[in-house]
XYZ file of C-alpha atoms in Angstrom:
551
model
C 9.891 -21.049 31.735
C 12.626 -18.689 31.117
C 12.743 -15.309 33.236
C 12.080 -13.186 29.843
C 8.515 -15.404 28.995
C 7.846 -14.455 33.070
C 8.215 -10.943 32.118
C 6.320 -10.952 28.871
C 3.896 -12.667 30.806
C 3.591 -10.472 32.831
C 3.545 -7.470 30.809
C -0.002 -8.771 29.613
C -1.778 -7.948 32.967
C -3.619 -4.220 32.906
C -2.942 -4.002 36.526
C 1.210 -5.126 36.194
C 1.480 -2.362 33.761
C 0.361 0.035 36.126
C 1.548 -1.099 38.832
C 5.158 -0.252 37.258
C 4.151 3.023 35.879
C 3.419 3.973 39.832
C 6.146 2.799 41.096
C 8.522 4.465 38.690
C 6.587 7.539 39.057
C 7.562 7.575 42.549
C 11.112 6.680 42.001
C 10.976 10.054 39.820
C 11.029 12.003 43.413
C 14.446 10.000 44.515
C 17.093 12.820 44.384
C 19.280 11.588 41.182
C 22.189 12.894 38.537
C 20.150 14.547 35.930
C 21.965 12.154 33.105
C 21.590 9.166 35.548
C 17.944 9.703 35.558
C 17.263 10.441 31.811
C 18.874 7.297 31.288
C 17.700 5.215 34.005
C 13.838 6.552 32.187
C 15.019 5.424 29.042
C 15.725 1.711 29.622
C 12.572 1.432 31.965
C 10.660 3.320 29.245
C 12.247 0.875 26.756
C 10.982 -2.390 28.873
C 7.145 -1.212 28.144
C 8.151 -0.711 24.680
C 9.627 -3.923 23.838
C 6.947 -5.491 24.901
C 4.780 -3.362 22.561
C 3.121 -0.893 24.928
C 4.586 2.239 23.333
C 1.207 4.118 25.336
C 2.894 3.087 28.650
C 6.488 4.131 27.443
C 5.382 7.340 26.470
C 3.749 7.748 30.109
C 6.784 6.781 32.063
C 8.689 9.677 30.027
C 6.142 12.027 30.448
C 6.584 11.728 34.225
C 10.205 11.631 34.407
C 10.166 15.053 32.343
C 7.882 16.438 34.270
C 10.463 16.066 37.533
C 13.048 17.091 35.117
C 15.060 19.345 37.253
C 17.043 20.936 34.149
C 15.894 21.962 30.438
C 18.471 19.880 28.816
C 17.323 16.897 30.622
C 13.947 17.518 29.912
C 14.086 18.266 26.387
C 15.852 14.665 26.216
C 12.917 12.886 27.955
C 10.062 15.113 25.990
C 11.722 13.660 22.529
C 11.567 9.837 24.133
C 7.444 10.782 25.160
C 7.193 11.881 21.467
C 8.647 8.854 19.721
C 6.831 6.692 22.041
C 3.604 7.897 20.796
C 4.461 8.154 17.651
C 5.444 4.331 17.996
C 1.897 3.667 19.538
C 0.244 5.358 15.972
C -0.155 8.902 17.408
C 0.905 12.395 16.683
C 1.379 14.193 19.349
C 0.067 18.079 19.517
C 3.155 19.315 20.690
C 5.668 17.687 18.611
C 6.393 20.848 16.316
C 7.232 22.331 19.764
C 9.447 19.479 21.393
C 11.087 19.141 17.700
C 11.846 22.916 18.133
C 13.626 22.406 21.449
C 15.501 18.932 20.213
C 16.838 21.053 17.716
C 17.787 23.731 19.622
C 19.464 21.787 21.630
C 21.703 20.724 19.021
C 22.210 24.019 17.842
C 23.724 24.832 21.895
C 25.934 21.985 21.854
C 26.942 22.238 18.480
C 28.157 26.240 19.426
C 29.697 24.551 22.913
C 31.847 22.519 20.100
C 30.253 19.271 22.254
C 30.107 17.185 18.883
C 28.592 14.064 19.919
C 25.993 15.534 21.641
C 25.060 17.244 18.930
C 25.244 14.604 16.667
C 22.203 12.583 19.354
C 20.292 15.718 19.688
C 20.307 15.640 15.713
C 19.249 11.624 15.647
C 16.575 12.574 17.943
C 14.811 15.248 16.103
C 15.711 13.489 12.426
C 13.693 10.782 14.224
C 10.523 12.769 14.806
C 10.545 14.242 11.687
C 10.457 11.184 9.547
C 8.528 8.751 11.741
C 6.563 6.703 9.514
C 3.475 7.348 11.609
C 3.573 11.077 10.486
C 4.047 9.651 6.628
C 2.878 6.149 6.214
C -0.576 6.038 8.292
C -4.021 7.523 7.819
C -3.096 10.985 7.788
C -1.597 13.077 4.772
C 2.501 13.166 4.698
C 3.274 16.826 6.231
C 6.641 15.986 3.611
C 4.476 15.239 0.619
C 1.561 18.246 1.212
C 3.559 21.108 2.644
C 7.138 20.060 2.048
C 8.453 23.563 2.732
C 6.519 24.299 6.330
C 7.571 20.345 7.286
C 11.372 21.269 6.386
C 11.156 24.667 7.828
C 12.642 23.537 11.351
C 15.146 21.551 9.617
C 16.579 24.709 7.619
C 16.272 26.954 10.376
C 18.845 24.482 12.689
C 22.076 25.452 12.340
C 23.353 22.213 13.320
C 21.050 20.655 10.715
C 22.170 22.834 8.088
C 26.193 21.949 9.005
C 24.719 17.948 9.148
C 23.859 18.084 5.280
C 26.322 20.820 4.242
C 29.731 19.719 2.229
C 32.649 18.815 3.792
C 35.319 21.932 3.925
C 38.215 21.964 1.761
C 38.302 22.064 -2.127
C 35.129 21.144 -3.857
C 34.906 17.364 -3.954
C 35.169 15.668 -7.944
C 31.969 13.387 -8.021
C 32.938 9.907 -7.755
C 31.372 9.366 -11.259
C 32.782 11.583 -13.107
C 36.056 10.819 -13.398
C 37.172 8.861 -16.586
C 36.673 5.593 -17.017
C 37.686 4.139 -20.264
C 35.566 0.942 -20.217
C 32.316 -0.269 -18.833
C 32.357 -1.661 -15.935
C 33.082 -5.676 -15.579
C 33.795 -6.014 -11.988
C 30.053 -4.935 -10.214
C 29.884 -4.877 -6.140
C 26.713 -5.164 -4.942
C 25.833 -3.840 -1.545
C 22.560 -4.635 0.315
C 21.520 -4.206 3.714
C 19.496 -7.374 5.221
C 17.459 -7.718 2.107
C 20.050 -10.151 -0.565
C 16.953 -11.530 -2.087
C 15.848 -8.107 -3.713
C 19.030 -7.855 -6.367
C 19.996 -11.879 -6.834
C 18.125 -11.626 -9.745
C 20.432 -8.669 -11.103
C 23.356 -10.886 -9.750
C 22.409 -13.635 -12.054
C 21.606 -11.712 -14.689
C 25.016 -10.229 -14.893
C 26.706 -13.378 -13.960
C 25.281 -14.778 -17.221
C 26.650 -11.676 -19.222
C 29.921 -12.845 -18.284
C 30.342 -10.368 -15.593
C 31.833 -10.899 -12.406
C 29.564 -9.766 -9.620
C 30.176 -9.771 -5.831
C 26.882 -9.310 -3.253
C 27.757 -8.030 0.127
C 24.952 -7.408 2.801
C 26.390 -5.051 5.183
C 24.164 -6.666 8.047
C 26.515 -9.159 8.176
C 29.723 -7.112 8.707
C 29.938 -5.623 12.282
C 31.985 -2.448 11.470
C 29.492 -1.169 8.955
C 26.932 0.556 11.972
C 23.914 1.387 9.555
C 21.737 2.712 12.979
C 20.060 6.140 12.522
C 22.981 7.438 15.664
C 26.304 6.206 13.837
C 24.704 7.634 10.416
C 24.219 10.931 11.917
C 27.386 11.128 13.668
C 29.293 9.904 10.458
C 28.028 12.484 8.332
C 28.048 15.341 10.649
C 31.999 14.763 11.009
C 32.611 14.397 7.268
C 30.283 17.842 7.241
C 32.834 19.411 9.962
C 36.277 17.800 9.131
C 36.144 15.903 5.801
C 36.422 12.538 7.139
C 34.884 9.210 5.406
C 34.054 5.810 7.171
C 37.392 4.107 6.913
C 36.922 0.892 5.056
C 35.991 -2.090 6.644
C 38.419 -5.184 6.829
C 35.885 -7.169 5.311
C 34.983 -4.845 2.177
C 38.755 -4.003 1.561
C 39.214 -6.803 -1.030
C 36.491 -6.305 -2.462
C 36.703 -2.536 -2.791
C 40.290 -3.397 -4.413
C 38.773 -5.454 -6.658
C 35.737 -3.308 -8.571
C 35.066 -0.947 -10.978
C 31.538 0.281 -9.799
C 30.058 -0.468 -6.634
C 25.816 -0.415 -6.779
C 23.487 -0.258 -3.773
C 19.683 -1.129 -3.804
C 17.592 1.183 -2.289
C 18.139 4.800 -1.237
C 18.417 3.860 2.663
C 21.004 3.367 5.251
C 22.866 1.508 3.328
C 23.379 4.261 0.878
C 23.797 6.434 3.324
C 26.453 5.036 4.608
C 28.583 3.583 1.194
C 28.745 7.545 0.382
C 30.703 7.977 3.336
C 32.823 5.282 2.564
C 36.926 5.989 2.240
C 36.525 5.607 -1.575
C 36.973 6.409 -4.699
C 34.705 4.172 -6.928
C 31.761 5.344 -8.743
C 28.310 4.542 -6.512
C 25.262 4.223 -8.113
C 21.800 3.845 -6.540
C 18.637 3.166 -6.852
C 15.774 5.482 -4.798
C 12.054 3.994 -4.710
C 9.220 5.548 -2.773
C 10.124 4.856 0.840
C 13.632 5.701 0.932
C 12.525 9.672 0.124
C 10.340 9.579 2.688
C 12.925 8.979 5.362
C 15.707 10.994 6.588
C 18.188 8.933 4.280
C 18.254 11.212 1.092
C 18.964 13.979 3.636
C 21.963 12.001 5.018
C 23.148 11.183 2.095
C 26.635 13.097 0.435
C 25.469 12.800 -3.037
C 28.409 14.318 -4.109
C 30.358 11.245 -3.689
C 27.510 9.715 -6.034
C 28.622 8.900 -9.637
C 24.684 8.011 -10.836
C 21.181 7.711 -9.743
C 17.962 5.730 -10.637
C 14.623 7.035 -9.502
C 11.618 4.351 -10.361
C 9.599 7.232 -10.800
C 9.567 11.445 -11.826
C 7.649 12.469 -8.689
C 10.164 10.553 -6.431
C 13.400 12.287 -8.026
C 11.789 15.358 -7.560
C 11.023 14.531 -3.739
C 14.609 13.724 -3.148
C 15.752 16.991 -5.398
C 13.247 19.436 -3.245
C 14.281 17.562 0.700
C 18.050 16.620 0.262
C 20.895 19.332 0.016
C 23.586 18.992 -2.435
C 21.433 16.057 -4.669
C 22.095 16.015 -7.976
C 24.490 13.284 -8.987
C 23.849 11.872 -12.716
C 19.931 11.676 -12.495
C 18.000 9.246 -14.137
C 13.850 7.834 -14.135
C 13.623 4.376 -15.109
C 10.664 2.159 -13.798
C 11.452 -0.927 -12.349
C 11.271 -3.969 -14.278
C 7.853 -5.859 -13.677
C 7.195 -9.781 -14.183
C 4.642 -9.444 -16.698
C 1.973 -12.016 -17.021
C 1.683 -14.253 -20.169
C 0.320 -11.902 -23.124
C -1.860 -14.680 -24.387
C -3.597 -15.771 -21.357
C -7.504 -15.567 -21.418
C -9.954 -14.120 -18.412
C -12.844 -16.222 -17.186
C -16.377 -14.843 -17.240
C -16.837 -13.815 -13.718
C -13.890 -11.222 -14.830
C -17.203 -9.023 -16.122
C -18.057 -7.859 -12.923
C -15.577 -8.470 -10.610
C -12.895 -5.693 -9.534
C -9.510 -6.427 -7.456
C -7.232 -4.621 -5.468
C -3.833 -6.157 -4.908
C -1.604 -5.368 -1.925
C -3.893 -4.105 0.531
C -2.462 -4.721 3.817
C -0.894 -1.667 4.581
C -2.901 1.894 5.173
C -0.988 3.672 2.444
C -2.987 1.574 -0.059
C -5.995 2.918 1.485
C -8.306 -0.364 0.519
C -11.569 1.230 2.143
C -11.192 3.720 -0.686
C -11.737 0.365 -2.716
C -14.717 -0.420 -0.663
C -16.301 2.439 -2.073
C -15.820 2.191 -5.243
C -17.642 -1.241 -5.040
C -20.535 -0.154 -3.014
C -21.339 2.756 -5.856
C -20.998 -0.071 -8.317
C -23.618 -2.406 -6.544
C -26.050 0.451 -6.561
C -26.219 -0.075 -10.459
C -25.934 -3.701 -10.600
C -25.707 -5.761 -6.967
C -23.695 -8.334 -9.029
C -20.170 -6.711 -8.720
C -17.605 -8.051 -6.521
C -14.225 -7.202 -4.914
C -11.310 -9.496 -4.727
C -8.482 -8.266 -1.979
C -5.198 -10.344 -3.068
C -2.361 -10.641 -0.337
C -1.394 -10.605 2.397
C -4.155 -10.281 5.242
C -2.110 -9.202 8.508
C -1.677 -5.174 8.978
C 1.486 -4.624 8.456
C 1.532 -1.169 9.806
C 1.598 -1.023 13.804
C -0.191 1.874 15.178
C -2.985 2.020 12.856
C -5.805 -0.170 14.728
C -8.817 1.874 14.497
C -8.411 2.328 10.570
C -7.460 -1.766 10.444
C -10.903 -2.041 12.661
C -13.129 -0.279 10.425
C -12.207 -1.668 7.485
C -12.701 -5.155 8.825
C -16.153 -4.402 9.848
C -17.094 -2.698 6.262
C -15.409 -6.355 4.789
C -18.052 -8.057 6.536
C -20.668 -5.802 6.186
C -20.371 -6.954 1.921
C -20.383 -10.200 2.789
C -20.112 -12.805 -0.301
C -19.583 -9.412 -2.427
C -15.836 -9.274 -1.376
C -13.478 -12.077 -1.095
C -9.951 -12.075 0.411
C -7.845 -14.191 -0.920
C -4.796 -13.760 0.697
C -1.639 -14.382 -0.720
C -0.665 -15.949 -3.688
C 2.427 -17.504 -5.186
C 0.151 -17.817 -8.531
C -0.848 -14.136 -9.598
C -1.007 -14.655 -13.110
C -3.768 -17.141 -12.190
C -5.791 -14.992 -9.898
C -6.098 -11.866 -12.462
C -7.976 -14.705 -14.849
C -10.619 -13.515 -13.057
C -10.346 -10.064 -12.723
C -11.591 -7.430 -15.055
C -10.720 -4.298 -13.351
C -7.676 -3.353 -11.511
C -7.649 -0.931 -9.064
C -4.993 1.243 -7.685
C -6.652 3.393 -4.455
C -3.150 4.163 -2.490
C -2.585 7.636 -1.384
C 0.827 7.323 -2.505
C 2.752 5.283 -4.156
C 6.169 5.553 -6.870
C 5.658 2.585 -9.254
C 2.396 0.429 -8.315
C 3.686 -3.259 -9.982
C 0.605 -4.978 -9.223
C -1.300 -2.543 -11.471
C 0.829 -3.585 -14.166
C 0.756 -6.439 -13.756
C -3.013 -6.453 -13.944
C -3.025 -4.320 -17.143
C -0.806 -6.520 -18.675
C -3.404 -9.421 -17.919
C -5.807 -7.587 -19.595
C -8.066 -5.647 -16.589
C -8.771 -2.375 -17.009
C -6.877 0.289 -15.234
C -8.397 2.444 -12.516
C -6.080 4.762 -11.136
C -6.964 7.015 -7.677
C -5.055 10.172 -8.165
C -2.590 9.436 -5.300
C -3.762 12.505 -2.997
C 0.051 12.874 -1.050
C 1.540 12.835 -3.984
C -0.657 15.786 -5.944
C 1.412 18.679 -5.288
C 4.313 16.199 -7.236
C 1.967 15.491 -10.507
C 0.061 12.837 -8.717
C -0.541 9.206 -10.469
C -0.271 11.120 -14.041
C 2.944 11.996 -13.557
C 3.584 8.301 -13.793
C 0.538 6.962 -15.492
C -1.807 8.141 -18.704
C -3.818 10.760 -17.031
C -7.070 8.788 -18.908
C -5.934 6.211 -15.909
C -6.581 8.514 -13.426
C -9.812 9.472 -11.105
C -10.203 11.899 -8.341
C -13.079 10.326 -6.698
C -15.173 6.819 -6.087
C -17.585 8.266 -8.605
C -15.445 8.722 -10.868
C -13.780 5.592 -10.627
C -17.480 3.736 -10.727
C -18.293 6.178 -13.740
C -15.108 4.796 -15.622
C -15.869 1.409 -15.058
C -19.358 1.123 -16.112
C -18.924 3.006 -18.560
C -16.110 0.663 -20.342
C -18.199 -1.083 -22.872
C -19.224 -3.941 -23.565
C -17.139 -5.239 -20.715
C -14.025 -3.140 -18.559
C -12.110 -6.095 -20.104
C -13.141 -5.759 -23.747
C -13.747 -2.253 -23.747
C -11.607 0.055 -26.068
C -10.046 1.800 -23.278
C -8.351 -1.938 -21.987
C -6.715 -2.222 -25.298
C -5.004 0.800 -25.218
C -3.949 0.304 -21.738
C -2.301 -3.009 -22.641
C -0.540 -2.004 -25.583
C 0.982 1.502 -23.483
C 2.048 -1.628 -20.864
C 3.426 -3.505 -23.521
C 5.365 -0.476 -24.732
C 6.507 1.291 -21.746
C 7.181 -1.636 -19.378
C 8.439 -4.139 -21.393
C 10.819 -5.765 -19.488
C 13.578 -6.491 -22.112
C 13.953 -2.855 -22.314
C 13.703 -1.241 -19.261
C 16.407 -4.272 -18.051
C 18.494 -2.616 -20.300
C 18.104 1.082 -19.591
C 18.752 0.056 -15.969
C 21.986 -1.818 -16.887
C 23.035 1.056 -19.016
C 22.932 3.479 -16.003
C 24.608 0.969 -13.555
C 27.283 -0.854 -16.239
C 28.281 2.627 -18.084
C 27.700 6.204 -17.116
C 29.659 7.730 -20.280
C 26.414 5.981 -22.625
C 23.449 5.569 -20.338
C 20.107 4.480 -22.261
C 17.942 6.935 -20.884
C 14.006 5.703 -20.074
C 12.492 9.132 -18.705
C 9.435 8.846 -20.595
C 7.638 11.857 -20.345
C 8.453 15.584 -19.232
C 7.853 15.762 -15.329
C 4.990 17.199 -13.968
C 6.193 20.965 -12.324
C 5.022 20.566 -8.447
C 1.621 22.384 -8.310
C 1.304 24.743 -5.108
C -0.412 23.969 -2.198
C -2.765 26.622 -3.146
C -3.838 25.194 -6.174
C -4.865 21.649 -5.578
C -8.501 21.378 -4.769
């Protein structure tokens, strides 16, 4: 057995655990170098975690702050107890405080002109900010529901403010916006660790007689996408002007396009607008990117053209991330549609389905409910949960635990299907679709059930209210506030949710709006040629309600 199995092993014993956590608490009392000891706290601290017991890590820094002989050192070791247990799936009480100190921190050594320490201080209050516990779990998005108290802390930093601010010097032409005389035949594609996502796009264009070149920037070792070497990056191009110099890897390629493209708002992104060029970039920003420091990051003013999959989303991005507003553009992602023609089966009548349901966000006890007021009227109605079956958010046990025991509580009445290669098939027998997330930006598999012909039952995503909610993005006839209301649309869809009047006109706005011929090509448009974009906003965004009037 190899030493690391011994020590994973090991890890798994209670008493081991502890064991440790005493014995490092009394190497806290060995006179040490203040930086020796924040880092010697860190990599022990970092043992527990690897091993997955973020409680544990966030112990061991809790005691080595609390023999912290200095404020600087202890600051350091408070943020490491805070993104442990924000790792474990909690939210600490004190974190608005400790982010308060990271951040003044920054602000000292950014006045001491000690740039690289600001740039970690930075890293390590960007990182409690946008943990995805605080955004992604059971509890409301502070960035979604109060987006100007949650950036508050952020604006008040000076060393924040310089992070995001533009680089000095003459204002900076937009990559875009320069002239370019033809569209573009030369595409480079950059990804980061997910190539699968855009091959599709690749082929697409390869057909059109385009040449197209894919790079994922995981595989080239100068591009450093971490959260640290992102930070650092853009806080010297906010202080001196100066851009990641070009990899030896990329340079041919860069020599060789017209346009470079990068999927998803994220690091990548990130870190191609820092890039030592002078091609346009375009982008496109779905739901997960805004809700992570990246948009913030971000010098959008080296961004010829953007694609948000939905209004709420853009405005996200517009409200969180200084200097956006490259070319700006809404056009849903392109869904794989099921066959028009293809018939349901007659247990479709009274059974209901909620697909994707393995992460908290899509809040699938919210879909329990809605069935249990439905077998009140008629015990016949059943729930089908298609996908993936293991949690795929860490952190989030005692919501994963409930909902398992409700599951079993319906017995026969729900079935989990898990995944499925075949969805076409499976929404045969489904006659309502249900979308119950708390937030989402474009919801595919409700589409893709609409298109099958289920009828659409939309929660009104509750993070995402103060942004227009799901009818900024759907018909508001979609939309419900409440199980009861989603119950009351769905019995009351006559004869059958799947024959009723209301499924008709559902398909045919599907047909309309996300027909993929079209929306393929407003994409292209953006991405191939900026000077004639074919524009898909399709309705005038929702203004963002206050906080004080959502009920």
């Amino acid at each position: 057995m190899r030493i690391a199995d011994l020590i994973a092993s090991a890890f798994k014993l209670r008493a081991v655990r502890g064991a440790g956590r005493l014995a490092w608490q009394g190497h806290t009392w060995i006179p040490a170098r203040a930086a020796d000891r924040v880092e010697a706290s860190r990599h022990f601290a970092q043992l527990y975690a690897d091993h997955g017991y973020h409680g544990d890590a966030a112990r061991i820094y809790g005691l080595a702050a609390a023999r912290a002989g200095d404020s600087a050192s202890r600051t350091q070791l408070e943020a490491g107890r805070v993104l442990a247990e924000l790792d474990a799936g909690l939210v600490p009480a004190d974190l608005p405080a400790v982010q308060r100190r990271v951040l003044g921190a920054a602000d000292a050594a950014l006045a001491g002109g000690d740039v690289d320490v600001t740039a970690r201080r930075l890293t390590s209050a960007l990182a409690i900010a946008f943990h995805p516990t605080r955004h992604l779990l059971t509890e409301p998005s502070p960035l979604l529901v109060d987006t100007e108290a949650f950036l508050r802390p952020l604006h008040d930093s000076v060393a924040l403010t310089t992070l995001t601010s533009d680089a000095p010097g003459p204002a900076t032409e937009r990559a875009g916006a320069r002239e370019r005389p033809e569209p573009t035949e030369r595409l480079l594609v950059l990804v980061a660790d997910q190539p699968s996502m855009v091959r599709p796009m690749v082929e697409r264009h390869r057909a059109a007689g385009r040449e197209v070149r894919l790079i994922d920037l995981g595989a080239i070792e100068e591009a450093d996408l971490t959260l640290a070497a992102l930070v650092a990056a853009r806080l010297d191009h906010s202080l001196t002007g100066a851009r990641i110099p070009v990899p030896a890897a990329l340079a041919d390629s860069l020599a060789w396009a017209d346009t470079i493209f990068v999927e998803w708002g994220h690091r990548a992104l990130v870190w191609a607008s820092l890039l030592d060029t002078r091609l346009p970039i375009v982008t496109r920003v779905r739901k997960y990117e805004a809700m992570t420091p990246m948009p913030l990051l971000t010098a959008w003013q080296h961004l010829g053209r953007s694609v948000f999959v939905a209004t709420p989303i853009r405005d996200l991005v517009a409200a969180t991330a200084p200097g956006f507003g490259s070319d700006v553009h809404v056009v849903p992602d392109a869904v794989d549609l099921p066959r028009w023609d293809r018939g349901k089966r007659a247990e479709a009548d009274r059974t209901i389905a909620l697909v994707g349901w393995n992460k908290v966000s899509k809040d699938p006890a919210w879909a329990l409910e809605v069935l249990r007021l439905l077998r009140e009227e008629d015990p016949t109605w059943r729930l089908l949960l298609v996908g993936e079956t293991v949690p795929a958010d860490s952190g989030a046990d005692p919501y994963y635990e409930a909902l398992t025991r409700r599951i079993l509580g319906f017995k026969d009445a729900v079935e989990v299907t898990g995944f499925t290669d075949d969805l076409a098939a499976t929404l045969t027998r489904v006659g309502v679709i249900l979308s119950s997330s708390r937030v989402e930006g474009q919801h595919d598999s409700l589409i893709q059930g609409v298109a099958s012909g289920a009828l659409p039952v939309v929660r009104d995503w509750p993070d995402l209210a103060a942004w227009g909610g799901a009818a900024a993005v759907y018909p508001a006839e979609w939309v419900v506030g409440t199980p009861q209301l989603a119950a009351e649309r769905i019995l009351t869809a006559a004869p059958t949710p799947a024959r009723s009047e209301a499924t008709r006109l559902a398909r045919e706005w599907v047909r309309r709006e996300y027909d993929p011929a079209a929306l393929t090509a407003a994409f292209d448009g953006v991405v191939l040629d900026g000077d004639r974009p074919a524009r898909r906003t399709r309705r005038r965004p929702h203004a963002r309600r206050a906080a004080t009037d959502r009920t």
